[in-house]
Coordinates of C-alpha atoms in Angstrom, one line a residue:
M1 CA 204.5 176.2 81.7
A2 CA 205.0 178.9 84.3
S3 CA 203.9 178.1 87.8
A4 CA 201.1 180.1 89.3
G5 CA 202.1 182.8 91.6
P6 CA 200.9 183.3 95.1
P7 CA 197.1 184.1 95.4
P8 CA 196.3 187.8 95.5
P9 CA 195.5 189.2 98.9
E10 CA 191.9 189.3 99.9
R11 CA 190.3 192.6 99.3
N12 CA 188.4 194.1 102.2
L13 CA 185.1 195.3 100.6
S14 CA 183.5 196.3 103.8
L15 CA 182.5 199.9 104.2
P16 CA 184.1 202.0 106.9
G17 CA 182.0 202.4 110.0
P18 CA 181.8 201.5 113.6
T19 CA 181.2 197.8 113.0
G20 CA 182.6 197.5 109.5
T21 CA 179.4 195.9 108.1
K22 CA 176.6 197.4 106.2
P23 CA 173.2 196.9 107.8
K24 CA 170.8 194.7 105.7
K25 CA 167.9 196.5 104.2
T26 CA 164.6 194.9 105.2
R27 CA 162.1 194.3 102.5
R28 CA 158.5 195.3 103.3
S29 CA 155.7 193.3 101.8
L30 CA 152.3 194.9 101.6
S31 CA 149.2 192.7 102.0
Y32 CA 146.4 192.5 99.5
E33 CA 144.2 194.4 101.9
V34 CA 146.7 197.3 102.1
K35 CA 147.1 197.2 98.3
Y36 CA 143.4 197.3 97.9
T37 CA 143.2 200.3 100.2
I38 CA 145.9 202.1 98.2
I39 CA 143.9 201.5 95.0
Q40 CA 140.8 203.0 96.5
E41 CA 142.8 206.1 97.6
L42 CA 144.3 206.4 94.1
E43 CA 140.8 206.3 92.6
K44 CA 139.8 209.1 95.0
G45 CA 142.6 211.2 93.6
T46 CA 145.3 210.9 96.3
R47 CA 148.8 211.5 95.0
Q48 CA 151.2 208.6 94.6
V49 CA 154.0 210.4 96.4
D50 CA 151.7 210.9 99.4
L51 CA 150.7 207.3 99.5
A52 CA 154.3 206.1 99.2
R53 CA 155.3 208.4 102.2
Q54 CA 152.3 207.2 104.2
H55 CA 153.0 203.5 103.8
G56 CA 156.8 203.8 103.9
V57 CA 157.5 202.4 100.4
N58 CA 159.0 203.8 97.1
E59 CA 156.8 205.6 94.7
S60 CA 157.6 202.8 92.1
T61 CA 155.8 200.3 94.4
I62 CA 152.6 202.5 94.2
Q63 CA 152.9 202.6 90.5
T64 CA 153.2 198.8 90.3
I65 CA 150.1 198.5 92.5
K66 CA 148.2 200.8 90.2
K67 CA 149.2 198.8 87.2
D68 CA 148.0 195.5 88.9
A69 CA 144.7 197.1 90.1
A70 CA 142.5 194.7 88.2
K71 CA 144.3 191.6 89.5
I72 CA 144.2 192.8 93.1
K73 CA 140.5 193.6 92.9
E74 CA 139.7 190.1 91.5
H75 CA 141.8 188.6 94.3
M76 CA 139.9 190.5 96.9
K77 CA 136.6 189.6 95.3
I78 CA 137.4 185.8 95.5
T79 CA 138.6 185.9 99.1
K80 CA 135.6 187.9 100.2
S81 CA 133.1 185.4 98.6
T82 CA 134.9 182.2 99.7
G83 CA 136.1 183.4 103.1
A84 CA 139.7 182.2 102.2
S85 CA 142.6 184.0 103.8
M86 CA 144.8 183.4 100.8
I87 CA 144.6 182.0 97.3
K88 CA 147.0 179.6 95.8
Y89 CA 147.0 179.8 92.0
F90 CA 147.4 176.5 90.2
H91 CA 148.5 177.4 86.8
N92 CA 148.4 173.9 85.3
Q93 CA 144.7 173.4 85.0
V94 CA 145.1 170.0 83.3
L95 CA 147.0 168.7 86.3
L96 CA 144.4 170.3 88.7
K97 CA 141.6 168.4 86.9
T98 CA 143.8 165.2 86.8
E99 CA 144.3 165.2 90.6
K100 CA 140.6 165.7 91.2
L101 CA 139.7 162.7 89.0
L102 CA 142.6 160.6 90.5
V103 CA 141.2 161.2 94.0
R104 CA 137.8 159.9 92.8
Y105 CA 139.4 156.9 91.2
L106 CA 141.3 156.0 94.4
V107 CA 138.1 156.3 96.5
R108 CA 136.3 154.0 94.1
Q109 CA 139.1 151.4 94.3
A110 CA 139.0 151.6 98.1
R111 CA 135.2 151.0 98.1
R112 CA 135.9 147.9 96.0
N113 CA 138.5 146.8 98.5
M114 CA 141.2 146.9 95.8
A115 CA 144.6 147.8 96.9
V116 CA 146.7 149.9 94.5
D117 CA 150.5 150.1 94.3
T118 CA 152.6 153.1 93.7
R119 CA 153.6 152.1 90.2
S120 CA 150.0 151.6 89.0
V121 CA 148.9 154.9 90.5
K122 CA 151.7 156.7 88.7
E123 CA 150.8 155.0 85.4
Y124 CA 147.1 155.7 85.8
A125 CA 147.9 159.4 86.7
R126 CA 150.0 159.8 83.5
E127 CA 147.2 158.2 81.3
L128 CA 144.6 160.3 83.1
Y129 CA 146.7 163.5 82.5
M130 CA 146.8 162.9 78.7
A131 CA 143.1 162.0 78.6
V132 CA 142.2 165.3 80.4
A133 CA 144.5 167.2 78.1
R134 CA 142.6 165.8 75.1
K135 CA 139.3 166.6 76.6
M136 CA 140.3 170.2 77.4
G137 CA 141.7 170.6 73.9
T138 CA 145.3 171.2 75.1
T139 CA 147.5 170.1 72.2
E140 CA 150.8 170.5 74.1
P141 CA 150.3 170.1 77.8
K142 CA 153.1 170.8 80.2
P143 CA 155.3 167.7 80.9
F144 CA 154.0 165.5 83.7
N145 CA 156.0 162.5 84.9
A146 CA 154.1 161.5 88.0
S147 CA 157.2 161.4 90.1
S148 CA 157.5 160.1 93.6
G149 CA 157.8 163.6 94.9
W150 CA 154.6 164.6 93.2
L151 CA 152.7 161.5 94.5
Q152 CA 153.8 162.3 98.1
K153 CA 152.7 165.9 97.8
F154 CA 149.5 164.8 96.1
K155 CA 148.6 162.5 99.1
I156 CA 149.3 165.4 101.5
R157 CA 147.3 167.9 99.6
N158 CA 144.3 165.6 99.4
K159 CA 144.7 164.1 103.0
I160 CA 144.9 160.6 101.6
T161 CA 145.5 158.5 104.7
N162 CA 142.9 155.8 104.6
I163 CA 143.6 154.6 101.1
N164 CA 146.0 151.7 100.7
I165 CA 148.8 152.8 98.3
G166 CA 151.6 150.3 98.8
G167 CA 155.2 150.6 97.7
E168 CA 155.1 147.2 95.9
E169 CA 152.7 145.7 93.5
A170 CA 149.4 144.8 95.2
S171 CA 148.7 141.1 95.2
A172 CA 146.7 138.5 97.1
D173 CA 148.1 137.6 100.5
R174 CA 148.5 133.9 100.0
A175 CA 150.2 133.3 103.3
A176 CA 147.2 134.8 105.2
A177 CA 144.8 132.9 102.9
R178 CA 146.5 129.6 104.0
E179 CA 146.3 130.5 107.7
F180 CA 142.6 131.5 107.7
P181 CA 140.9 128.0 107.1
P182 CA 142.4 126.5 110.2
F183 CA 141.4 129.6 112.2
L184 CA 137.8 129.2 110.8
R185 CA 137.8 125.5 111.6
E186 CA 138.6 126.3 115.3
I187 CA 135.7 128.8 115.4
M188 CA 133.2 126.3 113.8
E189 CA 134.3 123.5 116.2
E190 CA 134.1 125.8 119.3
G191 CA 130.7 127.2 118.3
Q192 CA 129.3 123.9 116.8
Y193 CA 128.4 125.6 113.6
T194 CA 127.1 123.5 110.7
D195 CA 127.2 124.5 107.0
D196 CA 123.6 125.6 107.3
Q197 CA 124.6 128.2 109.9
V198 CA 127.7 129.6 108.1
F199 CA 126.9 132.5 105.7
N200 CA 128.8 134.8 103.5
M201 CA 127.8 138.2 102.0
D202 CA 129.5 140.1 99.3
E203 CA 128.5 143.2 97.3
S204 CA 129.1 143.9 93.6
G205 CA 128.3 146.7 91.3
L206 CA 126.2 146.0 88.2
F207 CA 125.9 148.3 85.2
W208 CA 122.6 146.9 84.3
K209 CA 122.3 148.8 81.0
K210 CA 125.9 148.3 79.9
L211 CA 126.5 147.0 76.3
P212 CA 129.5 145.6 74.6
S213 CA 131.8 148.3 73.3
K214 CA 131.4 147.1 69.7
S215 CA 127.7 147.9 69.7
F216 CA 126.7 150.8 67.4
V217 CA 124.9 152.3 70.4
V218 CA 128.2 152.7 72.3
K219 CA 130.2 153.8 69.2
N220 CA 127.7 156.5 68.5
A221 CA 126.9 157.3 72.1
S222 CA 127.7 161.0 71.8
K223 CA 125.0 161.4 69.2
I224 CA 122.3 159.5 71.1
R225 CA 120.1 161.1 73.7
G226 CA 120.4 159.5 77.1
R227 CA 123.8 158.0 76.4
K228 CA 124.7 158.3 80.1
M229 CA 122.0 155.8 80.9
Q230 CA 124.4 153.0 80.0
K231 CA 126.5 153.9 83.1
E232 CA 123.6 153.5 85.4
H233 CA 124.6 151.1 88.1
I234 CA 123.3 149.4 91.2
T235 CA 125.1 147.6 94.0
V236 CA 123.8 144.2 94.8
L237 CA 124.4 142.3 98.1
F238 CA 124.5 138.5 97.6
T239 CA 124.2 136.3 100.7
T240 CA 124.2 132.5 100.9
N241 CA 125.2 129.8 103.4
A242 CA 127.8 127.1 102.9
S243 CA 125.3 124.3 102.4
G244 CA 123.5 126.1 99.6
T245 CA 120.2 125.6 101.2
S246 CA 119.6 129.3 101.8
K247 CA 120.0 131.9 99.2
L248 CA 118.8 135.0 101.0
K249 CA 116.7 137.7 99.3
L250 CA 119.0 140.0 97.3
S251 CA 119.6 143.5 98.6
V252 CA 119.8 146.3 95.9
I253 CA 121.3 149.7 96.6
R254 CA 120.3 152.5 94.3
T255 CA 120.1 156.3 94.5
A256 CA 116.3 156.5 94.0
R257 CA 114.1 155.7 96.9
K258 CA 111.2 154.9 94.6
P259 CA 112.0 154.8 90.9
H260 CA 109.3 155.4 88.3
A261 CA 109.2 151.7 87.4
Y262 CA 108.0 151.0 91.0
K263 CA 105.6 154.0 91.4
T264 CA 102.5 151.8 91.9
M265 CA 104.2 149.2 94.2
D266 CA 104.9 149.0 97.9
M267 CA 108.7 149.1 98.3
T268 CA 108.6 147.0 101.4
K269 CA 107.0 144.1 99.4
L270 CA 109.4 143.7 96.5
N271 CA 111.3 140.6 95.5
V272 CA 114.4 142.3 96.9
H273 CA 115.4 144.5 99.8
W274 CA 115.6 148.0 98.5
L275 CA 118.2 150.3 100.0
T276 CA 119.2 153.8 99.0
A277 CA 122.5 155.7 99.0
R278 CA 123.5 158.9 97.3
K279 CA 126.2 157.1 95.2
A280 CA 124.6 153.6 95.2
W281 CA 127.6 152.2 97.2
I282 CA 127.5 150.5 100.5
F283 CA 129.0 152.4 103.5
S284 CA 129.3 151.7 107.2
T285 CA 125.9 153.0 108.3
L286 CA 124.1 151.3 105.5
S287 CA 125.8 148.0 106.3
L288 CA 124.4 148.2 109.8
S289 CA 120.9 148.9 108.3
W290 CA 121.3 145.9 106.0
F291 CA 122.3 143.7 108.9
D292 CA 119.4 144.8 111.2
D293 CA 116.6 145.1 108.7
C294 CA 117.5 142.5 106.0
F295 CA 120.0 139.8 107.2
V296 CA 118.8 139.2 110.7
P297 CA 115.1 138.7 109.9
D298 CA 115.9 136.5 106.8
V299 CA 118.3 134.1 108.6
K300 CA 115.9 134.0 111.6
K301 CA 113.1 133.0 109.3
F302 CA 115.3 130.4 107.6
C303 CA 116.3 128.8 111.0
E304 CA 112.7 128.6 112.0
Q305 CA 111.7 126.9 108.7
Q306 CA 114.6 124.4 108.7
N307 CA 114.4 123.7 112.5
V308 CA 118.0 124.9 112.8
P309 CA 119.3 126.7 116.0
F310 CA 119.4 130.4 115.5
K311 CA 123.2 130.7 115.8
I312 CA 124.9 132.2 112.8
L313 CA 128.4 132.7 111.7
L314 CA 128.8 135.5 109.1
L315 CA 131.9 135.9 107.0
L316 CA 132.6 139.3 105.5
D317 CA 135.6 140.8 103.7
N318 CA 137.3 143.8 105.2
A319 CA 136.0 146.4 102.8
P320 CA 135.7 149.9 104.1
G321 CA 131.9 149.8 103.8
H322 CA 131.5 147.0 106.3
S323 CA 131.2 148.6 109.7
P324 CA 133.4 147.2 112.6
L325 CA 130.3 147.6 114.8
L326 CA 128.9 144.4 113.2
L327 CA 131.3 142.3 115.3
D328 CA 129.0 142.5 118.4
R329 CA 125.8 143.7 116.8
H330 CA 123.7 140.7 117.6
P331 CA 124.1 138.1 120.4
N332 CA 123.2 135.2 118.1
I333 CA 125.3 136.2 115.2
K334 CA 129.1 136.0 115.2
V335 CA 130.8 138.1 112.5
V336 CA 134.3 137.2 111.2
F337 CA 136.2 139.4 108.8
L338 CA 138.4 137.7 106.2
P339 CA 142.1 138.7 106.2
P340 CA 143.0 141.8 104.1
N341 CA 143.7 141.2 100.4
T342 CA 142.5 137.6 100.4
T343 CA 139.1 138.1 98.8
S344 CA 140.1 136.7 95.4
I345 CA 141.2 133.5 97.1
L346 CA 138.8 132.9 100.0
Q347 CA 135.6 134.9 99.4
P348 CA 133.0 132.3 98.3
M349 CA 130.7 134.8 96.6
D350 CA 133.7 136.3 94.8
Q351 CA 134.9 133.0 93.5
E352 CA 132.4 132.2 90.8
L353 CA 128.9 132.8 92.2
I354 CA 128.5 136.5 91.5
C355 CA 130.0 136.1 88.0
N356 CA 127.6 133.3 87.3
V357 CA 124.6 135.4 88.3
K358 CA 125.8 138.4 86.2
A359 CA 126.4 136.2 83.2
A360 CA 122.9 134.7 83.4
F361 CA 121.5 138.2 83.9
S362 CA 123.3 139.3 80.7
T363 CA 121.9 136.3 78.8
K364 CA 118.3 137.1 79.8
K365 CA 118.9 140.8 78.8
F366 CA 120.2 139.9 75.3
K367 CA 117.4 137.4 74.7
L368 CA 114.8 140.0 75.5
L369 CA 116.6 142.5 73.3
N370 CA 116.5 139.9 70.4
D371 CA 112.8 139.3 70.9
Y372 CA 112.2 143.1 70.9
T373 CA 114.2 143.9 67.7
N374 CA 112.9 140.9 65.8
T375 CA 109.1 141.3 65.8
R376 CA 106.8 138.6 64.5
E377 CA 106.1 140.5 61.3
E378 CA 109.9 140.8 60.6
L379 CA 110.4 137.1 61.3
R380 CA 107.6 136.2 58.9
N381 CA 109.1 138.4 56.2
L382 CA 112.5 136.8 56.8
S383 CA 111.0 133.3 56.4
D384 CA 109.0 134.2 53.3
T385 CA 111.8 135.9 51.5
T386 CA 115.1 134.2 50.7
T387 CA 118.4 136.1 51.1
D388 CA 119.2 136.0 47.4
S389 CA 115.9 137.6 46.4
K390 CA 116.1 140.5 48.8
S391 CA 117.3 143.7 47.5
E392 CA 119.9 145.9 49.1
E393 CA 117.3 148.5 49.8
D394 CA 115.2 146.0 51.8
E395 CA 118.2 145.0 53.8
D396 CA 119.1 148.6 54.6
Q397 CA 115.5 149.4 55.5
Q398 CA 115.3 146.3 57.8
L399 CA 118.7 147.2 59.4
A400 CA 117.6 150.8 60.0
Q401 CA 114.3 149.5 61.6
Q402 CA 116.3 147.2 63.9
K403 CA 118.5 150.1 65.0
I404 CA 115.5 152.2 65.9
L405 CA 114.0 149.3 67.9
F406 CA 117.3 148.7 69.5
K407 CA 117.6 152.3 70.7
Q408 CA 114.0 152.3 71.9
F409 CA 114.6 149.1 73.9
W410 CA 117.8 150.5 75.4
R411 CA 115.8 153.5 76.7
E412 CA 112.8 151.6 77.9
F413 CA 114.7 148.8 79.7
N414 CA 113.9 149.9 83.3
I415 CA 115.3 149.0 86.7
K416 CA 112.3 146.8 87.6
K417 CA 112.9 144.5 84.6
A418 CA 116.6 144.4 85.4
V419 CA 115.9 143.4 89.1
D420 CA 113.5 140.7 88.0
F421 CA 116.1 139.2 85.7
L422 CA 118.7 139.4 88.5
V423 CA 116.4 137.6 90.9
E424 CA 115.6 134.9 88.4
S425 CA 119.4 134.4 87.7
W426 CA 120.0 134.2 91.5
D427 CA 117.3 131.6 92.0
Q428 CA 118.7 129.4 89.2
L429 CA 122.1 129.1 91.0
S430 CA 122.5 125.4 91.9
I431 CA 123.4 124.0 95.3
A432 CA 126.4 122.2 93.8
T433 CA 127.7 125.5 92.4
I434 CA 127.4 127.2 95.8
R435 CA 129.2 124.4 97.7
H436 CA 131.9 124.3 95.1
A437 CA 132.6 128.0 95.7
W438 CA 133.0 127.4 99.5
R439 CA 135.7 124.7 99.0
H440 CA 138.7 127.0 99.7
V441 CA 137.5 128.8 102.8
L442 CA 136.2 125.5 104.3
H443 CA 139.2 123.5 103.4
G444 CA 140.0 121.0 106.2
I445 CA 136.7 121.1 107.9
P446 CA 135.9 117.6 109.4
G447 CA 133.4 115.5 107.5
E448 CA 131.0 115.3 110.5
R449 CA 130.6 119.1 110.4
R450 CA 130.0 119.2 106.7
S451 CA 126.7 118.8 104.9
Q452 CA 126.0 115.7 102.9
S453 CA 127.4 115.7 99.4
V454 CA 125.0 116.8 96.6
T455 CA 125.0 115.4 93.2
G456 CA 124.7 117.9 90.4
E457 CA 126.6 119.8 87.8
V458 CA 128.6 122.8 88.8
Q459 CA 127.8 125.9 86.8
T460 CA 131.1 127.2 85.7
V461 CA 131.7 130.8 84.7
A462 CA 133.1 129.7 81.3
V463 CA 129.8 128.1 80.4
A464 CA 127.8 131.0 81.7
V465 CA 129.9 133.5 79.6
D466 CA 129.5 131.3 76.5
L467 CA 125.7 131.5 76.9
A468 CA 125.8 135.2 77.3
R469 CA 127.9 135.6 74.2
E470 CA 125.6 133.3 72.1
A471 CA 122.6 135.4 73.3
A472 CA 124.3 138.6 72.3
Q473 CA 125.2 137.2 68.9
T474 CA 121.6 136.4 68.1
V475 CA 120.8 140.2 68.1
T476 CA 121.3 141.1 64.5
V477 CA 122.0 144.8 64.9
P478 CA 125.6 145.9 64.0
G479 CA 128.3 145.1 66.5
L480 CA 126.5 142.5 68.7
S481 CA 126.8 139.7 66.2
E482 CA 130.6 140.1 66.6
T483 CA 130.5 139.7 70.4
T484 CA 133.3 137.6 71.9
N485 CA 133.7 136.1 75.4
D486 CA 135.9 139.0 76.3
D487 CA 133.1 141.4 75.4
S488 CA 130.7 139.4 77.6
L489 CA 133.1 139.6 80.5
E490 CA 133.5 143.3 80.0
V491 CA 129.7 143.7 80.5
I492 CA 129.2 141.4 83.5
R493 CA 132.2 142.3 85.5
D494 CA 132.6 145.4 87.7
P495 CA 135.1 146.9 85.3
H496 CA 138.3 148.8 85.9
V497 CA 137.4 152.4 85.1
T498 CA 139.4 153.7 82.2
T499 CA 140.8 157.2 82.1
D500 CA 138.4 158.2 79.3
E501 CA 135.5 157.0 81.4
M502 CA 136.7 159.0 84.4
V503 CA 136.8 162.1 82.3
D504 CA 133.4 161.5 80.8
D505 CA 131.9 160.8 84.2
D506 CA 133.1 164.1 85.5
D507 CA 131.2 166.0 82.7
D508 CA 127.8 165.3 84.0
D509 CA 126.5 162.6 86.3
V510 CA 123.6 160.3 85.5
S511 CA 120.3 162.1 86.0
E512 CA 118.3 160.7 88.9
E513 CA 114.7 159.7 88.8
A514 CA 112.0 161.4 90.7
G515 CA 112.2 160.7 94.4
G516 CA 115.9 159.9 94.3
A517 CA 118.1 160.4 97.3
S518 CA 120.3 162.7 95.3
S519 CA 117.7 165.2 94.2
Q520 CA 118.5 168.8 94.8
E521 CA 116.2 169.0 97.8
E522 CA 117.7 166.0 99.5
Q523 CA 121.3 167.0 98.6
H524 CA 120.9 170.2 100.6
L525 CA 123.0 170.1 103.7
S526 CA 120.7 171.5 106.4
H527 CA 121.9 173.4 109.4
S528 CA 120.5 170.9 111.8
N529 CA 122.4 168.1 110.1
V530 CA 125.7 169.9 110.4
R531 CA 125.0 170.8 114.0
G532 CA 124.1 167.1 114.8
A533 CA 127.4 166.0 113.2
I534 CA 129.4 168.4 115.4
E535 CA 127.5 167.2 118.5
C536 CA 128.3 163.6 117.6
I537 CA 132.0 164.5 117.3
E538 CA 131.9 166.1 120.8
K539 CA 130.3 162.9 122.1
V540 CA 133.0 160.8 120.6
K541 CA 135.7 162.9 122.2
L542 CA 133.9 162.6 125.5
L543 CA 133.6 158.8 125.3
L544 CA 137.4 158.4 124.5
S545 CA 138.6 161.1 127.0
D546 CA 139.4 158.4 129.6
D547 CA 142.1 156.8 127.3
P548 CA 145.1 156.1 129.5
D549 CA 147.4 156.7 126.5
A550 CA 147.2 160.5 126.4
N551 CA 149.4 160.8 123.3
R552 CA 147.1 158.5 121.3
Y553 CA 144.1 160.5 122.4
E554 CA 145.8 163.8 121.5
I555 CA 146.6 162.6 118.0
F556 CA 143.1 161.3 117.5
T557 CA 141.4 164.6 118.6
T558 CA 143.8 166.7 116.5
Q559 CA 143.1 164.7 113.4
L560 CA 139.4 164.7 114.2
L561 CA 139.2 168.5 114.5
Q562 CA 141.1 168.9 111.2
T563 CA 138.6 166.7 109.5
I564 CA 135.5 168.4 110.9
E565 CA 136.9 171.9 110.4
P566 CA 135.2 172.5 107.0
Y567 CA 131.9 171.6 108.5
I568 CA 132.4 173.9 111.5
K569 CA 133.0 176.7 109.0
V570 CA 129.7 175.7 107.2
Y571 CA 128.0 175.8 110.6
H572 CA 129.3 179.3 111.4
D573 CA 128.4 180.5 107.9
N574 CA 124.8 179.3 108.3
I575 CA 124.5 181.2 111.6
N576 CA 125.8 184.4 110.0
T577 CA 123.5 184.0 107.0
S578 CA 120.5 183.4 109.2
R579 CA 121.3 186.6 111.1
Q580 CA 121.5 188.6 108.0
Q581 CA 117.9 188.3 106.9
S582 CA 116.7 191.4 105.2
I583 CA 114.1 193.6 106.9
T584 CA 111.7 193.0 103.9
D585 CA 111.9 189.2 104.5
F586 CA 111.3 189.7 108.2
F587 CA 108.1 191.8 107.6
A588 CA 107.0 189.3 105.0
R589 CA 107.0 186.6 107.7
N590 CA 105.9 188.9 110.5
P591 CA 103.6 191.6 109.1
P592 CA 103.3 194.6 111.4
Q593 CA 100.2 194.7 113.5
P594 CA 98.0 197.8 113.9
A595 CA 99.2 200.0 116.7
Q596 CA 97.5 199.4 120.0
A597 CA 96.3 202.3 122.0
S598 CA 98.4 202.9 125.1
D599 CA 99.0 205.6 127.6
S600 CA 102.6 206.1 126.7
D601 CA 105.2 204.8 124.3
S602 CA 108.3 203.8 126.3
E603 CA 111.7 202.6 125.2
D604 CA 110.9 199.2 126.6
D605 CA 108.3 198.7 123.8
F606 CA 110.9 199.3 121.1
E607 CA 113.5 197.1 122.9
G608 CA 111.0 194.3 123.0
F609 CA 110.3 194.7 119.3
V610 CA 114.0 194.4 118.5
R611 CA 114.4 191.3 120.7
E612 CA 111.5 189.7 118.8
A613 CA 113.0 190.6 115.5
L614 CA 116.4 189.2 116.3
T615 CA 114.9 186.0 117.7
T616 CA 112.9 185.5 114.5
V617 CA 115.9 186.2 112.3
S618 CA 118.2 183.8 114.2
D619 CA 115.5 181.1 113.9
S620 CA 114.8 181.8 110.3
D621 CA 115.8 178.4 109.0
G622 CA 113.7 176.6 111.6
D623 CA 116.7 174.9 113.3
S624 CA 119.0 177.6 114.3
P625 CA 121.1 176.8 117.3
S626 CA 120.3 177.8 120.8
N627 CA 122.5 179.9 122.9
G628 CA 124.5 177.0 124.1
D629 CA 125.2 175.9 120.5
S630 CA 126.4 179.3 119.2
P631 CA 130.1 179.7 118.4
E632 CA 130.5 181.8 121.5
G633 CA 129.1 179.0 123.6
Q634 CA 131.4 176.5 122.2

């Protein structure tokens, strides 16, 4: 094979000139505002060549702008209405919806103090993507692998910084769980706390109308009016001491301040503490209200009745809804937070107590359902007629009647009856069961510090679930007679939200009852609320301004301003809106008065009229800021 010859000499492709190089042509990009102006000029009849010469572009550019006139107008319409400086078009609408629901899922997990690992988030995102595609009718959605790069950008886009997404699979921290009991023992010995004075509180969600998935009501939910009612939930706060001698009154969090079932009752005299929150979850401010208005009065009353010193040790998990301000909230109450990710091992209420109460609640609910669907007349007919002599038509008619009664009961089962069942189940919890649940966190506590042993049978979760299953099987409507223990656990536990449930939840939320905290009137974000929030932020900055670590303070204030920025925009928009009151609205509130006789009409009279009008317009919402609160004053 012939060897390759020498490489050809390099060709000098540079053009002749003083420097030997051709100057690069700069590309000019027209903004949407300029393009919109060009479209307006074209509509007025201006020639394309004149516009090209005026803006320093080729005539073909003007032709392209004319071709995209509809798109440019739509863009300008959106930016004008939203106040955005630019629009980022997200072409994959399925992924856009998926990310929205995924944020909601992560927030829900954080509220439950459930850490999620990277692998599980990716798997859930892929499942959610396919569920959204099915819901939107997209047969062939774009490929989505939930890669690590996507997850990182997803966290940045949604500012996810306070949600624990670990790199490894989340699991209980057993090392921290082993170290906590000796630490607690030192606290109890130093403070001379007895079991009567050591309390634990934990909250849990309860879907009080939830039925097993095999029930015909659930299977045909899309055909039944009020199907979303099955997803109605409350959050219940359970509190007891280590000796089992004090089961404090339950605290129930719900969206409605006064549901219809309690319309004739005084909400301050119920068998539970009634708290309200827009999403029926506990949050930092609400935990402080519970502590001040519910826990402190109840434990103080208990100490007086039992002749026990009012010196309390309260154990809480480190859920985001538990405010750190609880640590020094009361001089007689010491609050200790459990180590992160040890709830499943140490938390007494989470061990078996809450599950026992929910199982007993489910048993009572199914027994009432059985009594409702099997009326006395139907029972008499069943006893008088043998199974062999009954015709198929009679059986079908009886089954149809029971279905009607079942659906009627499902709609009429109200929150008051559910709360009453919950209180009864809580009261039935035995002292032996409570002490058994505290065995892990109080491991190693000296005998002289412990309460005397109590004889009695421990109520296990397995037995409670069996009773709930048996109660469900007594209901003869289709589906419930086939209930298993797994079905019972599905009802009583705060379940992991499936992707299909997340998609269904996003369609339409549960309708709130009258007087609810989430009614349209109360959801309105008033101008005074936004202004108060901004003032609080300024106070926080002032309180921490003496921080010796200047870098730490700078990072904090920067992130704080980024967080509050959307509300500052709302504040400014409210001001601008209030200033743009129409003249007809002004005169509707301030009808013109008959002219008063005067010697002369001066310009001062007109200026006074204008000042009065502007003052009235700026105060049109009743809480418009003063001069010092205006954007210019900031």
